[in-house]
Coordinates of C-alpha atoms in Angstrom, one line a residue:
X6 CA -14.6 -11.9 -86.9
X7 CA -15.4 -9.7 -89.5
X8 CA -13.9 -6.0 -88.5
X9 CA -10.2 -6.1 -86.6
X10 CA -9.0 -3.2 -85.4
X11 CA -4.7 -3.0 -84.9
X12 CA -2.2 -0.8 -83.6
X13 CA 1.2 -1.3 -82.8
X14 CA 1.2 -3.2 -79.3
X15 CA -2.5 -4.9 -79.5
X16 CA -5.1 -5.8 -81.8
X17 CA -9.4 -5.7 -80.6
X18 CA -11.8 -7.1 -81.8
X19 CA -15.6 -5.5 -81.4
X20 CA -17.9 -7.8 -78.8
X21 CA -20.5 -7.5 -81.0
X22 CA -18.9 -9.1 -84.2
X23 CA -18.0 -12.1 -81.9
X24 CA -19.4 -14.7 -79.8
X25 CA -19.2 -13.3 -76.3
X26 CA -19.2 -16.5 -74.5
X27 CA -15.8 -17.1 -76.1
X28 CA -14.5 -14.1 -73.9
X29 CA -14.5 -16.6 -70.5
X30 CA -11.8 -18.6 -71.0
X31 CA -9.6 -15.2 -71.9
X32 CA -11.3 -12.3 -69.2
X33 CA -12.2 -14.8 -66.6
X34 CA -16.1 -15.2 -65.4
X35 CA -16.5 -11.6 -63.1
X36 CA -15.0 -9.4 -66.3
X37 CA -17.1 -11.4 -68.9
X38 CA -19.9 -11.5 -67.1
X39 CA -20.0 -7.6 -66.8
X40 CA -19.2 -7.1 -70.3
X41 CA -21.9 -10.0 -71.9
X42 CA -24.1 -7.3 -70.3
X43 CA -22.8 -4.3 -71.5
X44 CA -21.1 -3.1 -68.5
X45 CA -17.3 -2.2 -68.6
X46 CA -17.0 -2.0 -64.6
X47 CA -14.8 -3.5 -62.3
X48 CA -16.4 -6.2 -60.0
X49 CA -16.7 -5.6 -56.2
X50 CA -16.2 -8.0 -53.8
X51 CA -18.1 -7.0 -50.7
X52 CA -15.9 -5.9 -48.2
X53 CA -17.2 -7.8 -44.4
X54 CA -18.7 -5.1 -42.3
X55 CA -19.2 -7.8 -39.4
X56 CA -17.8 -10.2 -37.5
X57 CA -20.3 -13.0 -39.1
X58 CA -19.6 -11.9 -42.6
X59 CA -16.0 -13.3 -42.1
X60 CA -15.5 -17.1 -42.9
X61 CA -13.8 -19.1 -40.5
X62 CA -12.0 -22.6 -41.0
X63 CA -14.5 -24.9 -42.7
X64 CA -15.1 -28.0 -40.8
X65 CA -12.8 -31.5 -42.1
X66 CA -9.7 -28.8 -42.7
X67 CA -6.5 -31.1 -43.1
X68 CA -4.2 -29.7 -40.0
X69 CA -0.5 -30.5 -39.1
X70 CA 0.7 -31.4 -36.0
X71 CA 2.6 -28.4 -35.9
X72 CA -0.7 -26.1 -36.4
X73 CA -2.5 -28.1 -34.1
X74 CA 0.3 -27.3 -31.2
X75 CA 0.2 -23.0 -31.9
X76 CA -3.3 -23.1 -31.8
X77 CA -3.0 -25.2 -28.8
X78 CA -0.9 -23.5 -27.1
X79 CA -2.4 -19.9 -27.5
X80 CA -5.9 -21.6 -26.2
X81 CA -4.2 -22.7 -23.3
X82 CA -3.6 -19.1 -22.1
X83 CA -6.6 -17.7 -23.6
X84 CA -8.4 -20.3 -21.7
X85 CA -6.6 -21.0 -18.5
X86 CA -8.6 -18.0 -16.2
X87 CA -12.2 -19.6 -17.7
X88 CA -11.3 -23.0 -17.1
X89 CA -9.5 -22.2 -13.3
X90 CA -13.5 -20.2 -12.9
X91 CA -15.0 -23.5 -14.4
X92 CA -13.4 -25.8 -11.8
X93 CA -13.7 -23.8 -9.2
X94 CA -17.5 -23.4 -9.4
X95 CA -17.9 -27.1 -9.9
X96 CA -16.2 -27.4 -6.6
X97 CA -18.0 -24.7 -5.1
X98 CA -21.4 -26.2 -6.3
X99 CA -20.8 -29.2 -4.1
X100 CA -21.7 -27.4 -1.2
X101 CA -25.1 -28.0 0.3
X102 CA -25.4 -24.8 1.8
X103 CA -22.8 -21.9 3.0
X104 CA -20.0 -23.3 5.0
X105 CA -16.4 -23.5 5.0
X106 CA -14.3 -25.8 3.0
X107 CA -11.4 -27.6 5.2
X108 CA -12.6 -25.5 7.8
X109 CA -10.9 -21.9 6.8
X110 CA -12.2 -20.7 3.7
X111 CA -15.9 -20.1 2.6
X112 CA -17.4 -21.5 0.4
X113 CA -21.4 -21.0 -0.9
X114 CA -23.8 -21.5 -4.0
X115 CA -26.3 -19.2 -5.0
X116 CA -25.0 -17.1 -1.7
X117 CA -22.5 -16.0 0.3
X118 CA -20.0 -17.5 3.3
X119 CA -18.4 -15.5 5.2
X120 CA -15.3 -15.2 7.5
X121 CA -16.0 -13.4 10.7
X122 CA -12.0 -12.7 10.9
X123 CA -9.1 -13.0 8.9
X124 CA -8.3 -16.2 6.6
X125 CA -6.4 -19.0 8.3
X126 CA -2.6 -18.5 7.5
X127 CA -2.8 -22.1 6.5
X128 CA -5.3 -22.5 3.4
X129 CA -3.5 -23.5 0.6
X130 CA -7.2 -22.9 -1.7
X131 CA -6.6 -19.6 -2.9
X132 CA -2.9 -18.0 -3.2
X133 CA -2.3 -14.5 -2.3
X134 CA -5.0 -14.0 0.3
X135 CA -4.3 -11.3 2.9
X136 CA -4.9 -10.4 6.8
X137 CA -6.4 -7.1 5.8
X138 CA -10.0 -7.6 5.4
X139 CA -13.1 -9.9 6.4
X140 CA -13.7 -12.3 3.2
X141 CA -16.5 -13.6 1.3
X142 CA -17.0 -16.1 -1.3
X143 CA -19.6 -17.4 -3.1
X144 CA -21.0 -18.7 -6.6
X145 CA -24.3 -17.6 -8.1
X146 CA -25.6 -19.6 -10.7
X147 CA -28.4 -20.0 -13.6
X148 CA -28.7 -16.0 -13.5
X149 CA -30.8 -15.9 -16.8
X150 CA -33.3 -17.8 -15.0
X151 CA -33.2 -17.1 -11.0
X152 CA -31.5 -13.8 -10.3
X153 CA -30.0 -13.3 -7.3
X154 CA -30.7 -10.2 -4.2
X155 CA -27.7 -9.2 -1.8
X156 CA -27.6 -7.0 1.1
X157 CA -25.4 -3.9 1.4
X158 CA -25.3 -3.2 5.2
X159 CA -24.4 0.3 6.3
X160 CA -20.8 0.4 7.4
X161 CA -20.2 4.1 8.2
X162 CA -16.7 5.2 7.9
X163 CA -15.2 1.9 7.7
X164 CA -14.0 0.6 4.2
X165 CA -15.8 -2.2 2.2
X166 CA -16.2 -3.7 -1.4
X167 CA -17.9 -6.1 -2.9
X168 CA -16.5 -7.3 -6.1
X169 CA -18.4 -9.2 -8.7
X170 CA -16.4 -11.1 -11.3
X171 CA -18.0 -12.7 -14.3
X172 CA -16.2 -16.0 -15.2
X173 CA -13.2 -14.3 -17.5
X174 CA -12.3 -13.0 -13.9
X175 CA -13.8 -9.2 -15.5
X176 CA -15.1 -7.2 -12.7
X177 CA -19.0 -5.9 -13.8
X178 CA -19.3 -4.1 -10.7
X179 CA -18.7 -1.0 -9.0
X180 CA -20.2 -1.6 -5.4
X181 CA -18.2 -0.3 -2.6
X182 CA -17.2 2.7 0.0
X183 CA -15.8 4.6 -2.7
X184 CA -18.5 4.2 -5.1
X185 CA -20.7 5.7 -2.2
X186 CA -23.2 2.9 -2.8
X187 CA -26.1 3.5 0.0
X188 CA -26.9 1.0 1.9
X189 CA -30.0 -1.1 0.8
X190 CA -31.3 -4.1 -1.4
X191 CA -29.5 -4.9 -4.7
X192 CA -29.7 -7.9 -7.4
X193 CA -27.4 -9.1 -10.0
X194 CA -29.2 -11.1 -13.2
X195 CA -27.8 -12.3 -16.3
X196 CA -28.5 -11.2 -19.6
X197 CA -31.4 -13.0 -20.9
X198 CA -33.0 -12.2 -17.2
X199 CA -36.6 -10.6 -18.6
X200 CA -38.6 -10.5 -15.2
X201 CA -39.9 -7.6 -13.6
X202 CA -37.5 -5.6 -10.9
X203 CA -39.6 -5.9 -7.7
X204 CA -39.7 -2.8 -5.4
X205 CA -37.3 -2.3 -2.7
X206 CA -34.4 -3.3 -4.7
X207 CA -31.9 -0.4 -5.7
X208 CA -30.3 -1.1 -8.6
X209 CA -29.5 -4.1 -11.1
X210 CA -26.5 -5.4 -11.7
X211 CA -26.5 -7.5 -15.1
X212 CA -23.5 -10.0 -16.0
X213 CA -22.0 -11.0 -19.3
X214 CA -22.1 -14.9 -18.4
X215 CA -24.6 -16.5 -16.4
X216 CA -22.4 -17.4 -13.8
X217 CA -21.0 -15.1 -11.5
X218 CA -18.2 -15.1 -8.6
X219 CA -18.2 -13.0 -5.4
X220 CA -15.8 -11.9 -2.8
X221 CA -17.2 -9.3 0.0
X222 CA -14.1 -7.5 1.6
X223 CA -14.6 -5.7 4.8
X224 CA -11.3 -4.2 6.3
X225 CA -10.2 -4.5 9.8
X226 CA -8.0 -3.2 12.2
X227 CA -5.6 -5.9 13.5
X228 CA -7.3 -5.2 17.5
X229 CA -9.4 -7.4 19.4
X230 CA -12.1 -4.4 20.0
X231 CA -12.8 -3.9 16.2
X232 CA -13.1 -7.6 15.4
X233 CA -15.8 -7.3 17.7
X234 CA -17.6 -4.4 16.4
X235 CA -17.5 -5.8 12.9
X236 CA -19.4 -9.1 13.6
X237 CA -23.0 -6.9 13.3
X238 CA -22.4 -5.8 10.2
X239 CA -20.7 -9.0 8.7
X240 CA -23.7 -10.8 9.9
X241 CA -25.7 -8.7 7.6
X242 CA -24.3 -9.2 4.3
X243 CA -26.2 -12.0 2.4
X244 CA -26.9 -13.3 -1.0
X245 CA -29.9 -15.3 -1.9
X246 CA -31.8 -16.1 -5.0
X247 CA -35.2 -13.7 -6.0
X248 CA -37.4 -16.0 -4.6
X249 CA -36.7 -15.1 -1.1
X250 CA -36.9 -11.5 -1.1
X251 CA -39.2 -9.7 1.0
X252 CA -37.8 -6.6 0.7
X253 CA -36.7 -6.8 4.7
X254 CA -33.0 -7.5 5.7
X255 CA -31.6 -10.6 6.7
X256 CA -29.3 -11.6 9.2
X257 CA -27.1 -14.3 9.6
X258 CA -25.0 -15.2 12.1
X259 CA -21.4 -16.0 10.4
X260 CA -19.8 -17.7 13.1
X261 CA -21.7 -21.3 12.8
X262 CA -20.8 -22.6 9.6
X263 CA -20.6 -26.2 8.4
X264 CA -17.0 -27.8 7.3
X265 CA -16.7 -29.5 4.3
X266 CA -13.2 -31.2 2.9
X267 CA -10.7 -29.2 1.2
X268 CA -9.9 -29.8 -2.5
X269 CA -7.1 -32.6 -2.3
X270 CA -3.7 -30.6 -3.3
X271 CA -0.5 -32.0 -4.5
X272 CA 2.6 -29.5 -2.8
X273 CA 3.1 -26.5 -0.9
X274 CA 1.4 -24.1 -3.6
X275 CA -2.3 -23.6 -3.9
X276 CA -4.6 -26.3 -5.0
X277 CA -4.1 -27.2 -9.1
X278 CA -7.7 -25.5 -10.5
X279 CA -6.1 -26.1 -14.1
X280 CA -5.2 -29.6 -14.9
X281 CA -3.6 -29.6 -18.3
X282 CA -4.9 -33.3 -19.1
X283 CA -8.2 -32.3 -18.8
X284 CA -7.9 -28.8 -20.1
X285 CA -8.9 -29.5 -24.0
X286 CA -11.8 -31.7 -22.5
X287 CA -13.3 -28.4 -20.3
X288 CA -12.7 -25.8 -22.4
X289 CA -15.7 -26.8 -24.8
X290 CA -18.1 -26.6 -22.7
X291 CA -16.8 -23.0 -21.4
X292 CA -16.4 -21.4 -24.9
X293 CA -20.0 -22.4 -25.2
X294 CA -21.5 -20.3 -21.8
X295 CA -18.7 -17.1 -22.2
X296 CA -19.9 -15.4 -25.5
X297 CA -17.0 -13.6 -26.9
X298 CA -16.2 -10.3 -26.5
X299 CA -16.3 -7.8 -29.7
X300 CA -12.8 -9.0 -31.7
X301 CA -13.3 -12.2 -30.4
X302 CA -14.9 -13.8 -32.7
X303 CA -12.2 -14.9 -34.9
X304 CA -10.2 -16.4 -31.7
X305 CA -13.1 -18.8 -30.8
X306 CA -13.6 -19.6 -34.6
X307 CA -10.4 -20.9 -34.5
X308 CA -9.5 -22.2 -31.7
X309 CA -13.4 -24.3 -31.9
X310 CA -12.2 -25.5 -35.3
X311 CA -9.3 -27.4 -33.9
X312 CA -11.5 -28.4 -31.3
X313 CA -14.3 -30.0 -33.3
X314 CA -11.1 -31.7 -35.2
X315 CA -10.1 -32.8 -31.8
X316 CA -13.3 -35.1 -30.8
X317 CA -13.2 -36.8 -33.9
X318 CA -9.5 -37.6 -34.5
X319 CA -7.9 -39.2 -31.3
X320 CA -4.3 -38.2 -32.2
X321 CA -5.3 -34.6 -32.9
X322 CA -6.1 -34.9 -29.0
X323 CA -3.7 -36.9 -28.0
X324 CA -1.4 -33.8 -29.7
X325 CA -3.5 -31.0 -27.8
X326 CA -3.2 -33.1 -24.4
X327 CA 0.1 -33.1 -24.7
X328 CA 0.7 -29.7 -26.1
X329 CA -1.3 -28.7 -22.7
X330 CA 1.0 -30.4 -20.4
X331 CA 4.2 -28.4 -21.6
X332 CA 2.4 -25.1 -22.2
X333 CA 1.4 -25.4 -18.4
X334 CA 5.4 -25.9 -17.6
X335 CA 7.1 -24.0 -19.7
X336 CA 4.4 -20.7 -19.9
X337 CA 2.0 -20.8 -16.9
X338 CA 4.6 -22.1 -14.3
X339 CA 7.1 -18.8 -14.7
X340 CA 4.2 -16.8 -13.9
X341 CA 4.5 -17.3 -10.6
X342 CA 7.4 -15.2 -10.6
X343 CA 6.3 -11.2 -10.2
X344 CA 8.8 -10.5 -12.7
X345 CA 6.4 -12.2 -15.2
X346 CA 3.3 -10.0 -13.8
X347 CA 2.3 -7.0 -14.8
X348 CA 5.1 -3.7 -15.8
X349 CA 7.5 -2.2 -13.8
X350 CA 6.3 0.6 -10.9
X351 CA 9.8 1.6 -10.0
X352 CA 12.6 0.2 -7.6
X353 CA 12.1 -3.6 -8.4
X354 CA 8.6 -3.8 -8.1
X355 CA 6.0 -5.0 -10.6
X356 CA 2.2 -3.8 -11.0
X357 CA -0.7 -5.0 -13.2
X358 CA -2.9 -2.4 -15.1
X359 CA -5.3 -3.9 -16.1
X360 CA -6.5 -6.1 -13.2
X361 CA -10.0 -7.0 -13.2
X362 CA -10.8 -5.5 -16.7
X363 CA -8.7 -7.5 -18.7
X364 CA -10.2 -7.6 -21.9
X365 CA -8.5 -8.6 -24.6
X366 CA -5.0 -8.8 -22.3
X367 CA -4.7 -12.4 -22.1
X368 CA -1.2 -12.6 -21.1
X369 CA -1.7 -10.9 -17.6
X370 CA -5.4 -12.7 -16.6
X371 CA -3.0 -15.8 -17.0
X372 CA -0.4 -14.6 -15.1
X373 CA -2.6 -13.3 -12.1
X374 CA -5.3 -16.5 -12.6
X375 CA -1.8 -18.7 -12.1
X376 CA 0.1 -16.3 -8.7
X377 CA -3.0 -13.9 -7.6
X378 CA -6.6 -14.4 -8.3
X379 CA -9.2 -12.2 -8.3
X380 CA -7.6 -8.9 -8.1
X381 CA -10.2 -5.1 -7.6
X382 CA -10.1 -2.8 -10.4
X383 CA -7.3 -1.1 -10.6
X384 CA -9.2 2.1 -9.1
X385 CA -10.4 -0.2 -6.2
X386 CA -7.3 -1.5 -5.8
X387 CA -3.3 -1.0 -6.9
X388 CA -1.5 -4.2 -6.2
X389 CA 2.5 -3.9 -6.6
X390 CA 4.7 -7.0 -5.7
X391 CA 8.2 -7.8 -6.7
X392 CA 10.4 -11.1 -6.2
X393 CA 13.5 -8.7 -5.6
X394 CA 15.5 -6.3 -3.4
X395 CA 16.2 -2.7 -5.5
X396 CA 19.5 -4.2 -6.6
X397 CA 17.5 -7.0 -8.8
X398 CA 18.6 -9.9 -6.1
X399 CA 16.3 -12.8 -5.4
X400 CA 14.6 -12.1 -1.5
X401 CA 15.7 -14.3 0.4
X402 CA 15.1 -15.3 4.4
X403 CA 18.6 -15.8 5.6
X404 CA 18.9 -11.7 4.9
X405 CA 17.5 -8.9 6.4
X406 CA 16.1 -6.4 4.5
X407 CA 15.2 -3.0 5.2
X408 CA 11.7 -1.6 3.2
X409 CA 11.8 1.9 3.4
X410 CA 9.0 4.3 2.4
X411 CA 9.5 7.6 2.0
X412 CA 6.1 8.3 1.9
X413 CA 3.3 5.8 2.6
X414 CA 0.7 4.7 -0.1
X415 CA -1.6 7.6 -0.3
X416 CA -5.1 5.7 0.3
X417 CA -8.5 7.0 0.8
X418 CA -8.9 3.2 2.0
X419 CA -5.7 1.4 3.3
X420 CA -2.4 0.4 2.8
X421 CA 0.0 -3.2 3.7
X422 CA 2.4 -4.9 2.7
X423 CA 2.2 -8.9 3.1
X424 CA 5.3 -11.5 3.1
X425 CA 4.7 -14.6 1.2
X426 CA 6.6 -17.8 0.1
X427 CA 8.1 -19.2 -3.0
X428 CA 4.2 -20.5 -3.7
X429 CA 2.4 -17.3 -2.4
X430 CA 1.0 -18.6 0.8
X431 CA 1.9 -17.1 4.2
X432 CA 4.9 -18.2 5.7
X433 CA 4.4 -19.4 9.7
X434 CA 5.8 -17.9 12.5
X435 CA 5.7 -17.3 16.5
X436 CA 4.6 -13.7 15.9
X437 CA 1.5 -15.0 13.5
X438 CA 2.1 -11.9 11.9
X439 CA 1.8 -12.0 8.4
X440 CA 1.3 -8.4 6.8
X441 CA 1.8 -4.8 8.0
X442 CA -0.1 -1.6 7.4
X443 CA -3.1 0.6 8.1
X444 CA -4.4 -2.2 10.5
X445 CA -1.5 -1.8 12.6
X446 CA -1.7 1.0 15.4
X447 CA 2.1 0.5 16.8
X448 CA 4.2 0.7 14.1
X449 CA 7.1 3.3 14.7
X450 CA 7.7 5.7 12.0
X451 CA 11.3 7.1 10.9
X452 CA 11.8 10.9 12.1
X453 CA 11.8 12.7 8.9
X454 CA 7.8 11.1 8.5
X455 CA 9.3 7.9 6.2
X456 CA 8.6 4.0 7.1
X457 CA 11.4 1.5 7.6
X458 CA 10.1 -2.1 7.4
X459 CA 11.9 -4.9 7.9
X460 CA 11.9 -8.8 6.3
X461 CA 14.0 -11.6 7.2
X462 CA 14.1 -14.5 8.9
X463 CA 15.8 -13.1 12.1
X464 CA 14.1 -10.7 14.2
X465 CA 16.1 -7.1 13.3
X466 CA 16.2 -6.2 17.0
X467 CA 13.8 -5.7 19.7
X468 CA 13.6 -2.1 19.1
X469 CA 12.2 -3.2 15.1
X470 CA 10.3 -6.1 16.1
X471 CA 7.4 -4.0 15.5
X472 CA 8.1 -3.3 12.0
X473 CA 9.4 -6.8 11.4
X474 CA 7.7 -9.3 9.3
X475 CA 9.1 -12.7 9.6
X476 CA 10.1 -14.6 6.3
X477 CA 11.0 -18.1 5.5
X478 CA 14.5 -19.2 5.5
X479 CA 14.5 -19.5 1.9
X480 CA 13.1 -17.6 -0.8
X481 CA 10.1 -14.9 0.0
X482 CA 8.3 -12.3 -1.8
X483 CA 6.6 -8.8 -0.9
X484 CA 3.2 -7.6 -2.1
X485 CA 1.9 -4.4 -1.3
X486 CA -2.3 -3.7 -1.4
X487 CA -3.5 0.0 -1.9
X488 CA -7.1 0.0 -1.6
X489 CA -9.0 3.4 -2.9
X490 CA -5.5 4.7 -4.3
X491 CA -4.7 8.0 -4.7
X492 CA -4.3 9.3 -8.2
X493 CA -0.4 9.2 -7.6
X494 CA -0.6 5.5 -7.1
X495 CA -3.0 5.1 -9.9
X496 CA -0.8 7.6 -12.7
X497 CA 2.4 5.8 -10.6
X498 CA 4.2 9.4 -9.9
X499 CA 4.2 7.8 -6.3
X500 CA 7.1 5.1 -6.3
X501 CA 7.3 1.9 -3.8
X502 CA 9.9 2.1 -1.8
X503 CA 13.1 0.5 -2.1
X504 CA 14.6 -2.6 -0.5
X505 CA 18.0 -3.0 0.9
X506 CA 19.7 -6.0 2.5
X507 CA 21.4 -4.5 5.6
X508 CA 23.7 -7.7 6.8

């Protein structure tokens, strides 16, 4: 070094009286680097602009048992809606052709079954059902390939919607009385669908996944003379795959439907859809047909990293089976309490917001794919429920309770309120009444214009048995449907009304 120039703190030495390469072990690679060619800048490293420019956990990672359970354990909500939607397809895809399964609720594959009155207070396949409407059901499948035509009948005045759920339970469509959708030919593909739109069919709907779930709902009044005059119109709704279109309506008459065996169920509550043994083996396979949504790419890096791990250690597995089996008890199990469900809408009861456009809220698909699946937007729909009377008190059947509106839900559709269990199923009873509402055309309003219903186990009086809905002698809940909801039920300025044990 020939030339050294020193000041009080430091000395320097010019690059070009040295050997540059000896710089590396002192600046580091990036700093040499720029200054062996002349450049005094600071280097940049690139900043990730999207989501494939950010690395993910590199396959063989060590992992602890410990990691192994939280990432566990957040895929098992994240994934319990998709796998309940998996399993339930694979049941539904038994079916040779439309029918019923144990007899009560429909059941179809690449179509549509449906009831021709309301659903048999004793399924135990679906939780939550209600006495409101005329269902449908149905699985359409391989939609990339073989899209699928349905038939929108003209109903008049009376409401109807059909809702369309992809299989993360999101609703992609907006069919329905209050959508005014004419009446006509429509067809729902999937993505990579690139065949020509034939003529006669309105509009395309296009799904996220290439399996889709749909449930027709057709109100009707609780009187023998409207059950009648729906049967023309229910026999007109129909799904059926492209290759049958001939751009005339079909008919089908509803009322002669094959029964098939119910899904075997262990208890009173609905039929087990999630089995938390076999959850990490079905959740591969899932992750792989459900693309994930913008954000979540990171989630299914992840959560795929642990599973890869998985099939190739046994005790990583063994650790995920059994972190499963207590994330279903200790997390999934409490959401069958409405306190878990949703936020509060006043006076004890709970609401969702989100319902049927969940997104990235993972917390309430779980809670509603575990206590009440397949809810309508929340613009289609308001559901409110609570577990409680206004004082915060477990319902229970060996009280009476009175339910008083002050003002009914405002509804451009209808309005009820439904009674269930402890597992959300109907509770029987000699009056094989099971909800109230717009449906009913003898319930006896309060003279200042409120509502007083009443729950319990006894009948209230004769002079209330018309506003009485019978409950179990144990512990009940209420659940109150508001389909087409005003915007007061929607911004919740309109309150549900309040419940009061009056013995």
């Amino acid at each position: 070094m020939s030339k050294e120039l020193c000041d009080t703190n430091r000395c320097h030495y010019r690059v070009g009286d040295i050997d540059r390469r000896s710089l590396i072990p002192l600046l580091g690679a990036g700093t040499a680097f720029l200054m062996l060619s002349g450049k005094a800048l600071a280097q940049q490293v690139p900043i990730p602009t999207t989501a494939a420019q950010v690395p993910g956990p590199p396959s063989g990672s060590a992992m602890t048992t410990a990691y192994v359970q939280s990432v566990g354990r957040a895929a098992y909500l994240w994934g319990y809606a998709l796998v309940n939607m998996a399993n339930r397809h694979a049941d539904f895809k038994k079916a040779p052709e439309p029918g019923l399964i144990g007899g009560v609720v429909p059941v179809a594959h690449n179509a549509v079954a449906m009831l021709t009155g309301y659903i048999s207070p004793d399924q135990r396949i679906i939780a939550c059902a209600n006495q409101d409407v005329a269902y449908g059901a149905g699985f359409l499948d391989n939609l990339d390939n073989a899209p699928i035509v349905f038939q929108v009948p003209d109903f008049g005045d009376r409401f109807w919607v059909y809702a369309l759920y992809d299989m993360r339970t999101d609703q992609l469509s907006n069919i329905g009385k209050q959508y005014g959708t004419k009446p006509g030919l429509y067809m729902v593909a999937a993505p990579n669908w690139k065949g020509e739109t034939p003529k006669g069919i309105t509009a395309v709907l296009r799904s996220s996944t290439t399996v889709v779930f749909v449930i027709p709902r057709v109100f009707m009044d609780d009187t023998p003379e409207d059950h009648a005059a729906i049967q023309p119109l229910l026999n007109q709704i129909a799904f059926y795959p492209l290759s049958r279109f001939d751009g005339q309506m079909k008919t089908v008459d509803w009322s002669k439907l094959p029964h098939y065996p119910a899904p075997k169920s262990s208890g009173a509550g609905e039929v087990q859809w999630v089995k938390p043994d076999t959850f990490f083996d079905e959740l591969p396979a899932m992750m792989k047909s459900v693309p994930p949504l913008p954000g979540e790419e990171a989630l299914y890096a992840s959560i795929g990293s642990v599973l890869d791990a998985a099939a190739k250690d046994p005790t990583i597995k063994k650790t995920l089976t059994e972190t499963a089996v207590a994330a279903d008890r200790e997390m999934i199990l409490p959401f069958l309490q409405w306190r878990y469900n949703g936020r509060s809408a006043g006076n004890g009861w709970n609401s969702p917001v989100n319902n049927a456009e969940w997104g990235t809220d993972y917390l309430n698909r779980t809670a509603t794919a575990k206590s009440n699946m397949f809810d309508n937007l929340p613009t289609e729909t308001k559901y409110i429920y609570t577990d409680d009377d206004s004082s915060g008190k477990q319902l229970n059947g060996q009280n009476t309770y009175a339910v008083t509106f002050d003002k009914v839900p405002p509804v451009k559709g209808f309005w009820s309120l439904t009674l269930y269990n402890d597992v959300h199923f109907f509770n029987p009873n000699p009056l094989k009444r099971y909800s109230l509402g717009t449906k009913n055309k003898n319930l006896k309003f309060n003279a200042d214009g409120s509502l007083t219903l009443y729950a319990g186990a006894k009948s209230p009086g004769t002079d209330k048995e018309s506003n009485w809905l019978p409950a179990p002698e144990g512990t009940f809940s209420l659940y109150i449907r508001a389909y087409w909801p005003d915007k007061a039920i929607i911004d919740a300025t309109w309150e549900p009304p309040t419940i009061k044990m009056i013995n």
